[in-house]
GROMACS .gro file of C-alpha atoms in nm:
model
  503
    1MET     CA    1   1.291  -4.548   0.925
    2GLU     CA    2   1.286  -4.300   1.234
    3ARG     CA    3   1.269  -3.909   1.094
    4ASN     CA    4   1.552  -3.688   1.213
    5SER     CA    5   1.486  -3.430   1.439
    6ALA     CA    6   1.499  -3.176   1.156
    7ASP     CA    7   1.194  -3.354   0.976
    8MET     CA    8   1.028  -3.368   1.309
    9ILE     CA    9   1.041  -3.009   1.348
   10LYS     CA   10   0.920  -2.854   1.016
   11PRO     CA   11   0.534  -2.842   1.096
   12THR     CA   12   0.592  -2.670   1.413
   13GLN     CA   13   0.822  -2.417   1.238
   14LYS     CA   14   0.573  -2.407   0.968
   15ARG     CA   15   0.268  -2.321   1.207
   16GLY     CA   16   0.506  -2.063   1.383
   17MET     CA   17   0.580  -1.895   1.044
   18SER     CA   18   0.249  -1.895   0.943
   19CYS     CA   19   0.108  -1.705   1.252
   20LYS     CA   20   0.357  -1.450   1.232
   21PHE     CA   21   0.270  -1.380   0.874
   22ILE     CA   22  -0.108  -1.373   0.952
   23ALA     CA   23  -0.040  -1.156   1.232
   24ILE     CA   24   0.114  -0.897   0.999
   25VAL     CA   25  -0.162  -0.957   0.737
   26GLY     CA   26  -0.413  -0.896   1.014
   27LEU     CA   27  -0.246  -0.569   1.111
   28GLN     CA   28  -0.229  -0.433   0.754
   29PHE     CA   29  -0.625  -0.534   0.706
   30LEU     CA   30  -0.750  -0.355   1.048
   31ALA     CA   31  -0.540  -0.050   0.919
   32GLN     CA   32  -0.714  -0.009   0.584
   33ALA     CA   33  -1.031  -0.118   0.706
   34SER     CA   34  -1.034   0.161   1.000
   35PHE     CA   35  -0.939   0.423   0.656
   36GLY     CA   36  -1.231   0.242   0.480
   37PHE     CA   37  -1.488   0.259   0.708
   38MET     CA   38  -1.460   0.641   0.718
   39SER     CA   39  -1.387   0.673   0.351
   40PRO     CA   40  -1.753   0.711   0.217
   41ILE     CA   41  -1.810   1.016   0.417
   42LEU     CA   42  -1.460   1.137   0.447
   43THR     CA   43  -1.477   1.333   0.096
   44ILE     CA   44  -1.830   1.448   0.149
   45VAL     CA   45  -1.796   1.573   0.483
   46THR     CA   46  -1.450   1.771   0.411
   47THR     CA   47  -1.654   1.930   0.114
   48GLU     CA   48  -1.941   2.028   0.331
   49TYR     CA   49  -1.712   2.164   0.574
   50TYR     CA   50  -1.593   2.420   0.305
   51ALA     CA   51  -1.916   2.455   0.135
   52ARG     CA   52  -2.037   2.629   0.459
   53HIS     CA   53  -1.843   2.874   0.388
   54TYR     CA   54  -1.983   2.989   0.076
   55ARG     CA   55  -2.313   2.997   0.239
   56ASP     CA   56  -2.235   3.197   0.559
   57GLY     CA   57  -2.234   2.928   0.780
   58LEU     CA   58  -2.533   2.720   0.655
   59PRO     CA   59  -2.510   2.371   0.657
   60ILE     CA   60  -2.551   2.190   0.328
   61ASP     CA   61  -2.607   1.801   0.237
   62CYS     CA   62  -2.328   1.763  -0.040
   63GLY     CA   63  -2.414   1.404  -0.076
   64ALA     CA   64  -2.768   1.451  -0.184
   65ASN     CA   65  -2.699   1.797  -0.338
   66PRO     CA   66  -2.332   1.726  -0.554
   67HIS     CA   67  -2.381   1.983  -0.817
   68LYS     CA   68  -2.466   2.291  -0.592
   69GLN     CA   69  -2.233   2.570  -0.656
   70ALA     CA   70  -2.102   2.544  -0.296
   71CYS     CA   71  -2.082   2.175  -0.324
   72ILE     CA   72  -1.838   2.264  -0.589
   73ASP     CA   73  -1.659   2.556  -0.449
   74GLY     CA   74  -1.597   2.318  -0.149
   75SER     CA   75  -1.492   2.050  -0.334
   76ARG     CA   76  -1.243   2.204  -0.500
   77GLN     CA   77  -1.079   2.395  -0.174
   78ALA     CA   78  -1.115   2.050   0.018
   79ALA     CA   79  -0.908   1.879  -0.262
   80TRP     CA   80  -0.635   2.142  -0.286
   81LEU     CA   81  -0.589   2.188   0.112
   82SER     CA   82  -0.586   1.816   0.156
   83SER     CA   83  -0.344   1.810  -0.124
   84ILE     CA   84  -0.133   2.022   0.042
   85TYR     CA   85  -0.109   1.866   0.377
   86LEU     CA   86  -0.061   1.533   0.159
   87ALA     CA   87   0.259   1.674  -0.012
   88VAL     CA   88   0.406   1.810   0.331
   89GLY     CA   89   0.358   1.450   0.492
   90SER     CA   90   0.498   1.285   0.185
   91VAL     CA   91   0.823   1.523   0.192
   92LEU     CA   92   0.825   1.440   0.567
   93SER     CA   93   0.805   1.096   0.484
   94PHE     CA   94   1.098   1.084   0.265
   95PHE     CA   95   1.334   1.182   0.517
   96LEU     CA   96   1.149   0.933   0.774
   97SER     CA   97   1.101   0.607   0.587
   98PRO     CA   98   1.473   0.510   0.515
   99MET     CA   99   1.546   0.591   0.903
  100LEU     CA  100   1.271   0.376   1.000
  101GLY     CA  101   1.360   0.094   0.754
  102GLN     CA  102   1.753   0.110   0.887
  103ALA     CA  103   1.651   0.151   1.274
  104SER     CA  104   1.426  -0.176   1.211
  105ASP     CA  105   1.733  -0.339   1.099
  106ILE     CA  106   1.884  -0.276   1.436
  107TYR     CA  107   1.624  -0.271   1.702
  108GLY     CA  108   1.332  -0.485   1.510
  109ARG     CA  109   1.012  -0.421   1.355
  110LYS     CA  110   0.770  -0.457   1.621
  111ARG     CA  111   0.813  -0.145   1.815
  112PHE     CA  112   0.777   0.064   1.513
  113LEU     CA  113   0.477  -0.074   1.388
  114VAL     CA  114   0.330  -0.031   1.771
  115LEU     CA  115   0.446   0.371   1.751
  116SER     CA  116   0.252   0.391   1.404
  117GLN     CA  117  -0.084   0.242   1.555
  118ILE     CA  118  -0.063   0.475   1.862
  119ALA     CA  119   0.033   0.782   1.652
  120ARG     CA  120  -0.302   0.759   1.467
  121VAL     CA  121  -0.524   0.671   1.709
  122GLY     CA  122  -0.686   0.999   1.729
  123LEU     CA  123  -0.789   1.052   1.382
  124PRO     CA  124  -1.157   0.976   1.372
  125PHE     CA  125  -1.201   1.178   1.684
  126SER     CA  126  -1.075   1.467   1.503
  127VAL     CA  127  -1.323   1.395   1.184
  128ALA     CA  128  -1.592   1.401   1.462
  129TYR     CA  129  -1.486   1.740   1.587
  130PHE     CA  130  -1.474   1.927   1.260
  131MET     CA  131  -1.825   1.775   1.175
  132GLN     CA  132  -1.969   2.009   1.464
  133ALA     CA  133  -2.081   2.318   1.343
  134GLN     CA  134  -1.817   2.517   1.546
  135GLY     CA  135  -1.534   2.278   1.487
  136SER     CA  136  -1.187   2.311   1.342
  137ILE     CA  137  -1.066   2.126   1.057
  138ILE     CA  138  -0.704   2.160   1.165
  139PRO     CA  139  -0.649   1.881   1.409
  140TYR     CA  140  -0.782   1.660   1.134
  141PHE     CA  141  -0.528   1.780   0.895
  142VAL     CA  142  -0.237   1.774   1.138
  143LEU     CA  143  -0.328   1.396   1.237
  144ARG     CA  144  -0.317   1.343   0.865
  145LEU     CA  145   0.025   1.516   0.819
  146ILE     CA  146   0.151   1.260   1.093
  147ASP     CA  147   0.005   0.991   0.927
  148ASN     CA  148   0.143   1.047   0.580
  149ALA     CA  149   0.461   1.134   0.747
  150PHE     CA  150   0.546   0.847   0.984
  151GLU     CA  151   0.499   0.564   0.725
  152THR     CA  152   0.548   0.240   0.814
  153GLY     CA  153   0.491   0.023   0.502
  154GLY     CA  154   0.867  -0.017   0.462
  155VAL     CA  155   0.894  -0.169   0.794
  156ILE     CA  156   0.590  -0.426   0.710
  157ASN     CA  157   0.747  -0.522   0.397
  158ALA     CA  158   1.050  -0.576   0.596
  159ALA     CA  159   0.892  -0.808   0.835
  160ALA     CA  160   0.727  -1.016   0.537
  161THR     CA  161   1.100  -1.072   0.398
  162ASP     CA  162   1.206  -1.164   0.763
  163ILE     CA  163   1.004  -1.484   0.729
  164VAL     CA  164   0.912  -1.576   0.348
  165SER     CA  165   1.171  -1.705   0.151
  166PRO     CA  166   1.294  -1.518  -0.151
  167ASP     CA  167   1.125  -1.741  -0.419
  168TYR     CA  168   0.800  -1.655  -0.292
  169ARG     CA  169   0.815  -1.313  -0.212
  170ALA     CA  170   0.647  -1.157  -0.472
  171THR     CA  171   0.324  -1.358  -0.390
  172ALA     CA  172   0.371  -1.271  -0.026
  173PHE     CA  173   0.409  -0.873  -0.121
  174GLY     CA  174   0.076  -0.945  -0.320
  175LEU     CA  175  -0.097  -1.074  -0.031
  176LEU     CA  176  -0.045  -0.788   0.173
  177SER     CA  177  -0.142  -0.546  -0.118
  178ALA     CA  178  -0.453  -0.772  -0.120
  179SER     CA  179  -0.494  -0.726   0.243
  180VAL     CA  180  -0.511  -0.330   0.186
  181VAL     CA  181  -0.756  -0.343  -0.050
  182VAL     CA  182  -0.981  -0.595   0.078
  183GLY     CA  183  -0.955  -0.426   0.428
  184TYR     CA  184  -1.030  -0.102   0.261
  185CYS     CA  185  -1.305  -0.187   0.018
  186SER     CA  186  -1.494  -0.408   0.258
  187SER     CA  187  -1.528  -0.181   0.522
  188ALA     CA  188  -1.623   0.107   0.261
  189PHE     CA  189  -1.905  -0.117   0.141
  190VAL     CA  190  -2.040  -0.170   0.485
  191ALA     CA  191  -2.019   0.178   0.617
  192PRO     CA  192  -2.290   0.347   0.409
  193PHE     CA  193  -2.557   0.095   0.594
  194PHE     CA  194  -2.464   0.323   0.922
  195SER     CA  195  -2.551   0.673   1.028
  196ARG     CA  196  -2.232   0.923   1.011
  197ASP     CA  197  -2.199   0.897   1.399
  198VAL     CA  198  -2.228   0.540   1.413
  199ILE     CA  199  -1.937   0.502   1.129
  200LEU     CA  200  -1.713   0.720   1.334
  201GLN     CA  201  -1.809   0.521   1.664
  202ILE     CA  202  -1.695   0.195   1.488
  203THR     CA  203  -1.387   0.346   1.313
  204ALA     CA  204  -1.266   0.486   1.665
  205GLY     CA  205  -1.317   0.117   1.809
  206ILE     CA  206  -1.116  -0.020   1.473
  207PHE     CA  207  -0.826   0.240   1.562
  208ILE     CA  208  -0.828   0.118   1.925
  209LEU     CA  209  -0.808  -0.237   1.827
  210ARG     CA  210  -0.501  -0.168   1.573
  211VAL     CA  211  -0.318  -0.048   1.877
  212ALA     CA  212  -0.397  -0.388   2.065
  213TRP     CA  213  -0.321  -0.591   1.772
  214ALA     CA  214   0.031  -0.465   1.711
  215MET     CA  215   0.083  -0.490   2.087
  216VAL     CA  216   0.003  -0.822   2.159
  217ILE     CA  217  -0.074  -1.017   1.870
  218VAL     CA  218   0.230  -0.905   1.614
  219PRO     CA  219   0.553  -1.086   1.685
  220GLU     CA  220   0.889  -0.968   1.640
  221THR     CA  221   1.032  -1.087   1.292
  222LEU     CA  222   1.381  -0.995   1.285
  223PRO     CA  223   1.578  -1.311   1.317
  224ALA     CA  224   1.768  -1.297   1.658
  225ARG     CA  225   2.137  -1.336   1.507
  226THR     CA  226   2.071  -1.005   1.272
  227HIS     CA  227   1.910  -0.821   1.588
  228LYS     CA  228   2.241  -0.894   1.790
  229SER     CA  229   2.488  -0.858   1.524
  230LYS     CA  230   2.412  -0.474   1.500
  231THR     CA  231   2.402  -0.301   1.823
  232ARG     CA  232   2.450   0.085   1.703
  233TRP     CA  233   2.244   0.284   1.462
  234THR     CA  234   2.399   0.551   1.263
  235VAL     CA  235   2.181   0.801   1.106
  236GLU     CA  236   2.218   0.851   0.726
  237ASN     CA  237   2.056   1.132   0.534
  238PRO     CA  238   1.777   1.010   0.327
  239PHE     CA  239   1.974   1.075   0.017
  240SER     CA  240   2.223   0.859   0.086
  241SER     CA  241   1.969   0.622   0.234
  242ILE     CA  242   1.789   0.567  -0.097
  243SER     CA  243   2.136   0.525  -0.302
  244ILE     CA  244   2.058   0.135  -0.274
  245LEU     CA  245   1.773   0.224  -0.547
  246PHE     CA  246   2.049   0.337  -0.781
  247ARG     CA  247   2.320   0.022  -0.768
  248SER     CA  248   2.237  -0.127  -1.105
  249LYS     CA  249   2.041  -0.028  -1.421
  250LEU     CA  250   1.773  -0.280  -1.343
  251PHE     CA  251   1.727  -0.065  -1.016
  252ILE     CA  252   1.735   0.274  -1.159
  253THR     CA  253   1.452   0.182  -1.428
  254LEU     CA  254   1.249   0.007  -1.137
  255ALA     CA  255   1.300   0.344  -0.933
  256ILE     CA  256   1.169   0.524  -1.256
  257LEU     CA  257   0.867   0.334  -1.278
  258ILE     CA  258   0.796   0.420  -0.894
  259ALA     CA  259   0.859   0.762  -0.921
  260LEU     CA  260   0.605   0.783  -1.224
  261THR     CA  261   0.358   0.538  -1.063
  262SER     CA  262   0.364   0.737  -0.761
  263VAL     CA  263   0.325   1.064  -0.874
  264VAL     CA  264  -0.037   0.980  -1.078
  265SER     CA  265  -0.153   0.726  -0.858
  266GLU     CA  266  -0.115   0.950  -0.569
  267GLY     CA  267  -0.229   1.275  -0.778
  268THR     CA  268  -0.524   1.078  -0.919
  269PHE     CA  269  -0.627   0.928  -0.605
  270GLN     CA  270  -0.646   1.270  -0.440
  271ILE     CA  271  -0.917   1.422  -0.679
  272GLN     CA  272  -1.078   1.102  -0.803
  273THR     CA  273  -1.341   1.086  -0.531
  274PHE     CA  274  -1.388   1.444  -0.556
  275TYR     CA  275  -1.434   1.370  -0.938
  276LEU     CA  276  -1.679   1.098  -0.896
  277ASN     CA  277  -1.883   1.324  -0.664
  278THR     CA  278  -1.933   1.613  -0.866
  279VAL     CA  279  -1.889   1.509  -1.228
  280VAL     CA  280  -2.060   1.139  -1.231
  281GLY     CA  281  -2.281   1.238  -0.924
  282PHE     CA  282  -2.136   0.952  -0.697
  283ASP     CA  283  -2.295   0.959  -0.342
  284MET     CA  284  -2.227   0.752  -0.035
  285THR     CA  285  -2.415   0.458  -0.134
  286ASP     CA  286  -2.226   0.459  -0.482
  287PHE     CA  287  -1.901   0.490  -0.306
  288GLY     CA  288  -1.958   0.195  -0.090
  289ASN     CA  289  -2.079  -0.025  -0.358
  290LEU     CA  290  -1.747   0.041  -0.578
  291MET     CA  291  -1.522  -0.037  -0.295
  292LEU     CA  292  -1.677  -0.337  -0.260
  293PHE     CA  293  -1.626  -0.422  -0.615
  294ASN     CA  294  -1.289  -0.326  -0.637
  295GLY     CA  295  -1.229  -0.523  -0.322
  296VAL     CA  296  -1.354  -0.826  -0.488
  297LEU     CA  297  -1.107  -0.784  -0.791
  298ALA     CA  298  -0.855  -0.708  -0.600
  299VAL     CA  299  -0.892  -1.080  -0.442
  300ILE     CA  300  -0.928  -1.190  -0.769
  301GLY     CA  301  -0.602  -1.020  -0.908
  302GLN     CA  302  -0.379  -1.037  -0.617
  303GLY     CA  303  -0.524  -1.352  -0.450
  304LEU     CA  304  -0.559  -1.550  -0.734
  305LEU     CA  305  -0.417  -1.406  -1.065
  306LEU     CA  306  -0.081  -1.310  -0.978
  307ASP     CA  307   0.087  -1.624  -0.899
  308PRO     CA  308   0.005  -1.768  -1.208
  309LEU     CA  309   0.093  -1.468  -1.418
  310VAL     CA  310   0.442  -1.483  -1.248
  311LYS     CA  311   0.489  -1.823  -1.389
  312CYS     CA  312   0.380  -1.746  -1.704
  313VAL     CA  313   0.562  -1.404  -1.788
  314GLN     CA  314   0.774  -1.345  -1.477
  315GLU     CA  315   0.799  -1.046  -1.311
  316GLN     CA  316   0.888  -0.811  -1.603
  317GLY     CA  317   0.556  -0.934  -1.799
  318VAL     CA  318   0.338  -0.850  -1.457
  319ILE     CA  319   0.482  -0.505  -1.454
  320ILE     CA  320   0.413  -0.435  -1.824
  321MET     CA  321   0.058  -0.569  -1.781
  322ALA     CA  322   0.031  -0.334  -1.501
  323GLN     CA  323   0.159  -0.039  -1.652
  324ILE     CA  324  -0.097  -0.111  -1.954
  325GLY     CA  325  -0.414  -0.176  -1.716
  326SER     CA  326  -0.335   0.171  -1.536
  327PHE     CA  327  -0.315   0.350  -1.901
  328LEU     CA  328  -0.648   0.181  -2.006
  329SER     CA  329  -0.823   0.244  -1.654
  330THR     CA  330  -0.704   0.640  -1.686
  331LEU     CA  331  -0.804   0.690  -2.055
  332GLY     CA  332  -1.144   0.551  -1.927
  333ILE     CA  333  -1.165   0.774  -1.675
  334VAL     CA  334  -1.140   1.057  -1.945
  335GLY     CA  335  -1.461   0.934  -2.121
  336THR     CA  336  -1.636   0.998  -1.798
  337ALA     CA  337  -1.606   1.362  -1.875
  338PHE     CA  338  -1.797   1.326  -2.178
  339TYR     CA  339  -2.055   1.013  -2.078
  340PRO     CA  340  -2.089   1.069  -1.721
  341HIS     CA  341  -2.239   0.727  -1.634
  342LYS     CA  342  -2.192   0.524  -1.320
  343TRP     CA  343  -2.187   0.184  -1.476
  344LEU     CA  344  -1.875   0.312  -1.686
  345VAL     CA  345  -1.676   0.367  -1.370
  346TYR     CA  346  -1.734   0.002  -1.264
  347LYS     CA  347  -1.591  -0.119  -1.592
  348LEU     CA  348  -1.291   0.065  -1.555
  349SER     CA  349  -1.219  -0.099  -1.237
  350VAL     CA  350  -1.131  -0.416  -1.414
  351PRO     CA  351  -0.819  -0.282  -1.562
  352ASP     CA  352  -0.747  -0.080  -1.262
  353CYS     CA  353  -0.709  -0.427  -1.066
  354VAL     CA  354  -0.436  -0.551  -1.300
  355SER     CA  355  -0.265  -0.223  -1.252
  356GLN     CA  356  -0.227  -0.301  -0.850
  357LEU     CA  357   0.004  -0.582  -0.941
  358SER     CA  358   0.316  -0.345  -1.027
  359PHE     CA  359   0.439  -0.268  -0.694
  360PRO     CA  360   0.437  -0.614  -0.569
  361ALA     CA  361   0.667  -0.751  -0.890
  362ILE     CA  362   0.877  -0.459  -0.823
  363SER     CA  363   0.949  -0.486  -0.461
  364ALA     CA  364   1.015  -0.870  -0.505
  365LEU     CA  365   1.251  -0.805  -0.802
  366MET     CA  366   1.466  -0.558  -0.586
  367SER     CA  367   1.429  -0.795  -0.296
  368PHE     CA  368   1.603  -1.054  -0.468
  369SER     CA  369   1.935  -0.873  -0.530
  370THR     CA  370   1.944  -0.745  -0.180
  371PRO     CA  371   2.147  -0.866   0.103
  372GLU     CA  372   1.933  -1.006   0.409
  373GLU     CA  373   2.062  -0.724   0.633
  374GLU     CA  374   1.947  -0.443   0.406
  375GLN     CA  375   1.599  -0.544   0.383
  376GLY     CA  376   1.483  -0.306   0.588
  377ARG     CA  377   1.693  -0.030   0.428
  378LEU     CA  378   1.546  -0.146   0.081
  379GLN     CA  379   1.200  -0.135   0.162
  380GLY     CA  380   1.227   0.200   0.372
  381ALA     CA  381   1.425   0.341   0.047
  382ILE     CA  382   1.139   0.249  -0.200
  383TYR     CA  383   0.856   0.393   0.026
  384ALA     CA  384   1.091   0.712   0.073
  385ALA     CA  385   1.107   0.736  -0.312
  386GLN     CA  386   0.732   0.668  -0.330
  387SER     CA  387   0.674   0.955  -0.067
  388VAL     CA  388   0.886   1.226  -0.238
  389PHE     CA  389   0.684   1.178  -0.547
  390ALA     CA  390   0.356   1.127  -0.388
  391ALA     CA  391   0.412   1.484  -0.281
  392ILE     CA  392   0.427   1.620  -0.602
  393GLY     CA  393   0.123   1.427  -0.775
  394PRO     CA  394  -0.139   1.542  -0.541
  395VAL     CA  395  -0.025   1.916  -0.559
  396VAL     CA  396  -0.010   1.897  -0.948
  397PHE     CA  397  -0.338   1.743  -1.012
  398SER     CA  398  -0.521   1.934  -0.757
  399LEU     CA  399  -0.394   2.236  -0.915
  400LEU     CA  400  -0.513   2.108  -1.275
  401TYR     CA  401  -0.878   2.008  -1.103
  402THR     CA  402  -0.924   2.326  -0.952
  403ALA     CA  403  -0.900   2.488  -1.293
  404MET     CA  404  -1.184   2.260  -1.370
  405THR     CA  405  -1.505   2.464  -1.508
  406LYS     CA  406  -1.849   2.288  -1.498
  407LYS     CA  407  -1.912   2.416  -1.856
  408SER     CA  408  -1.612   2.268  -2.009
  409GLN     CA  409  -1.583   1.901  -2.045
  410TRP     CA  410  -1.227   1.895  -2.153
  411SER     CA  411  -1.090   2.099  -1.832
  412GLN     CA  412  -1.277   1.802  -1.599
  413ALA     CA  413  -1.102   1.533  -1.802
  414PHE     CA  414  -0.756   1.702  -1.848
  415PRO     CA  415  -0.595   1.588  -1.524
  416PHE     CA  416  -0.705   1.199  -1.634
  417VAL     CA  417  -0.555   1.294  -1.985
  418ILE     CA  418  -0.211   1.407  -1.833
  419ALA     CA  419  -0.225   1.084  -1.592
  420SER     CA  420  -0.288   0.872  -1.932
  421VAL     CA  421   0.031   0.994  -2.093
  422ILE     CA  422   0.247   0.945  -1.821
  423TYR     CA  423   0.126   0.581  -1.757
  424LEU     CA  424   0.209   0.535  -2.131
  425VAL     CA  425   0.557   0.629  -2.077
  426GLY     CA  426   0.589   0.365  -1.777
  427VAL     CA  427   0.436   0.089  -2.029
  428GLY     CA  428   0.746   0.182  -2.261
  429LEU     CA  429   0.976   0.173  -1.942
  430ALA     CA  430   0.824  -0.164  -1.823
  431PHE     CA  431   0.924  -0.300  -2.204
  432SER     CA  432   1.306  -0.195  -2.144
  433LEU     CA  433   1.376  -0.385  -1.852
  434LYS     CA  434   1.671  -0.596  -1.887
  435VAL     CA  435   1.619  -0.842  -1.579
  436VAL     CA  436   1.900  -1.100  -1.612
  437GLY     CA  437   2.157  -0.875  -1.736
  438ASP     CA  438   2.129  -0.662  -1.417
  439SER     CA  439   2.103  -0.891  -1.155
  440ILE     CA  440   2.338  -0.849  -0.834
  441PRO     CA  441   2.475  -1.149  -0.653
  442SER     CA  442   2.332  -1.132  -0.280
  443ASP     CA  443   2.361  -1.349   0.025
  444THR     CA  444   1.948  -1.285   0.041
  445ALA     CA  445   1.756  -1.540   0.226
  446SER     CA  446   1.476  -1.584   0.455
  447THR     CA  447   1.621  -1.665   0.810
  448ALA     CA  448   1.318  -1.618   1.033
  449SER     CA  449   1.317  -1.948   1.138
  450SER     CA  450   1.562  -1.853   1.379
  451ASN     CA  451   1.326  -1.710   1.609
  452ASP     CA  452   1.045  -1.932   1.548
  453GLU     CA  453   1.021  -2.151   1.870
  454ASP     CA  454   0.838  -1.814   2.047
  455ASN     CA  455   0.527  -1.913   1.806
  456ASP     CA  456   0.532  -2.308   1.868
  457ASN     CA  457   0.209  -2.277   2.069
  458CYS     CA  458   0.033  -2.047   1.811
  459GLU     CA  459  -0.328  -2.164   1.788
  460PRO     CA  460  -0.416  -2.135   1.411
  461GLU     CA  461  -0.267  -2.446   1.224
  462MET     CA  462  -0.236  -2.429   0.834
  463GLU     CA  463  -0.236  -2.751   0.655
  464GLU     CA  464   0.083  -2.874   0.521
  465GLY     CA  465  -0.049  -2.819   0.170
  466GLY     CA  466  -0.188  -2.486   0.256
  467LYS     CA  467  -0.088  -2.164   0.055
  468ILE     CA  468   0.095  -1.965   0.331
  469ASP     CA  469   0.284  -2.254   0.427
  470GLN     CA  470   0.385  -2.292   0.081
  471ILE     CA  471   0.501  -1.967   0.057
  472ILE     CA  472   0.718  -2.018   0.398
  473SER     CA  473   0.829  -2.348   0.393
  474ALA     CA  474   1.105  -2.282   0.167
  475SER     CA  475   1.255  -2.073   0.460
  476ASN     CA  476   1.322  -2.388   0.668
  477THR     CA  477   1.620  -2.542   0.475
  478ALA     CA  478   1.835  -2.242   0.518
  479GLU     CA  479   1.769  -2.277   0.885
  480GLU     CA  480   1.823  -2.632   0.893
  481ASP     CA  481   2.175  -2.581   0.739
  482GLU     CA  482   2.238  -2.294   0.965
  483GLN     CA  483   2.350  -2.094   0.647
  484SER     CA  484   2.213  -1.831   0.415
  485LEU     CA  485   2.198  -1.919   0.019
  486THR     CA  486   2.485  -1.735  -0.149
  487GLN     CA  487   2.412  -1.802  -0.534
  488PRO     CA  488   2.281  -1.498  -0.713
  489LEU     CA  489   1.922  -1.521  -0.632
  490LEU     CA  490   1.790  -1.324  -0.915
  491GLY     CA  491   1.951  -1.513  -1.206
  492THR     CA  492   1.895  -1.846  -1.047
  493ARG     CA  493   1.499  -1.740  -0.989
  494LEU     CA  494   1.499  -1.681  -1.373
  495THR     CA  495   1.596  -2.008  -1.485
  496SER     CA  496   1.381  -2.214  -1.229
  497THR     CA  497   1.042  -2.337  -1.271
  498ARG     CA  498   0.984  -2.241  -0.895
  499TYR     CA  499   0.792  -1.915  -0.859
  500PHE     CA  500   0.714  -1.699  -0.566
  501THR     CA  501   0.378  -1.614  -0.475
  502GLU     CA  502   0.240  -1.284  -0.352
  503VAL     CA  503   0.271  -1.160  -0.041
   0.00000   0.00000   0.00000
């Protein structure tokens, strides 16, 4: 029997969508690799910059002498000022993220991704400048402010929803998260093998490559008919924009989880590298090894475990496990104040690996119940909510960190005790989730096949049974029928044997 035209075009559509998704993952990988390559030296060089102030301008190597009083004082000041700039940037991101998400629903995703890369390209040069004896750290903080304010993570996620069918969005979000961790951790591991100057030169090259990748490789993912159906963008205030997060009890509970985890994760992340350097004695090589270990765990957790876990315990179960993992990991950090052994930090990375599965599951649950034309707004609102609470966390935890004294182990552990209590509250909220009762009917469906013809000649071919093709292929049916799914996707998803995979 002769195959019909729809059957004949499927492999080409799959290849086109696979290329689009790979391009998005590649950009995310490069973005994190550029920061990861700097990360082993960034904490140390910022500490050394302020430590010089306590030594009348004399240089000091805080990587080799982390317990010197000047390095401890410099660490406190660096952590505090970094948290202030991060907080201001997060507040600005609260206003910008929803607007960027809405604008990308009208004008497309690509232009905002390109602008995001251009805005950050000067960052490694600012680090090289303040490392000089007479250099100023202000340009670096200004660029970090721009980096935190111009957050396009929501646009990246919206681009993924354009080309991934609803059943597989959790897996898609997971793959994107995995690319973040792998890019950051693998580059952080390699960095200590180079001198500081070479690290900055390579980092500058990666930042420039990010711009080229976004301009040349990343395609426009917004479906053509969606692009044309809206010709005017009405700017809403951010409070109105994030109202989408309060449309049901399920969304409200998930939004509270986002708030709690954002406060704690951003707050502890801001101080943890300084803490490990001054309390546990981590140097540049230790940070690199830890990053590599975390990267391997991220591949295992988000690349291999997320899909089977979703099949076994569904999204709610994944969120519960992630909150428990966060609690155990943070509680373990408390123990390092009393037993400052490096091997203990590595062991704590295992439950921390599970904690990273929370955000993909939360994003997927919300995405299922949101119409196609509001995906950009939803992802922008999620990142806006993250931003405003991420602004609070670093300030609060940096204040706790500055109160730390070398002689008091409890003062060193106290910020992580607070974090453990908050994560315990998150565990209770995760158990209280009622998914089916709060599902919202939507017209959500993946419609990206409408502009797949642009990628028919894309070089990287995936096997028909490959994982990325499996994630994306379910969107072909909607395109062939030229209509969107109309059933309540969330309710249907919970009773089906088909589960999405992580992004």
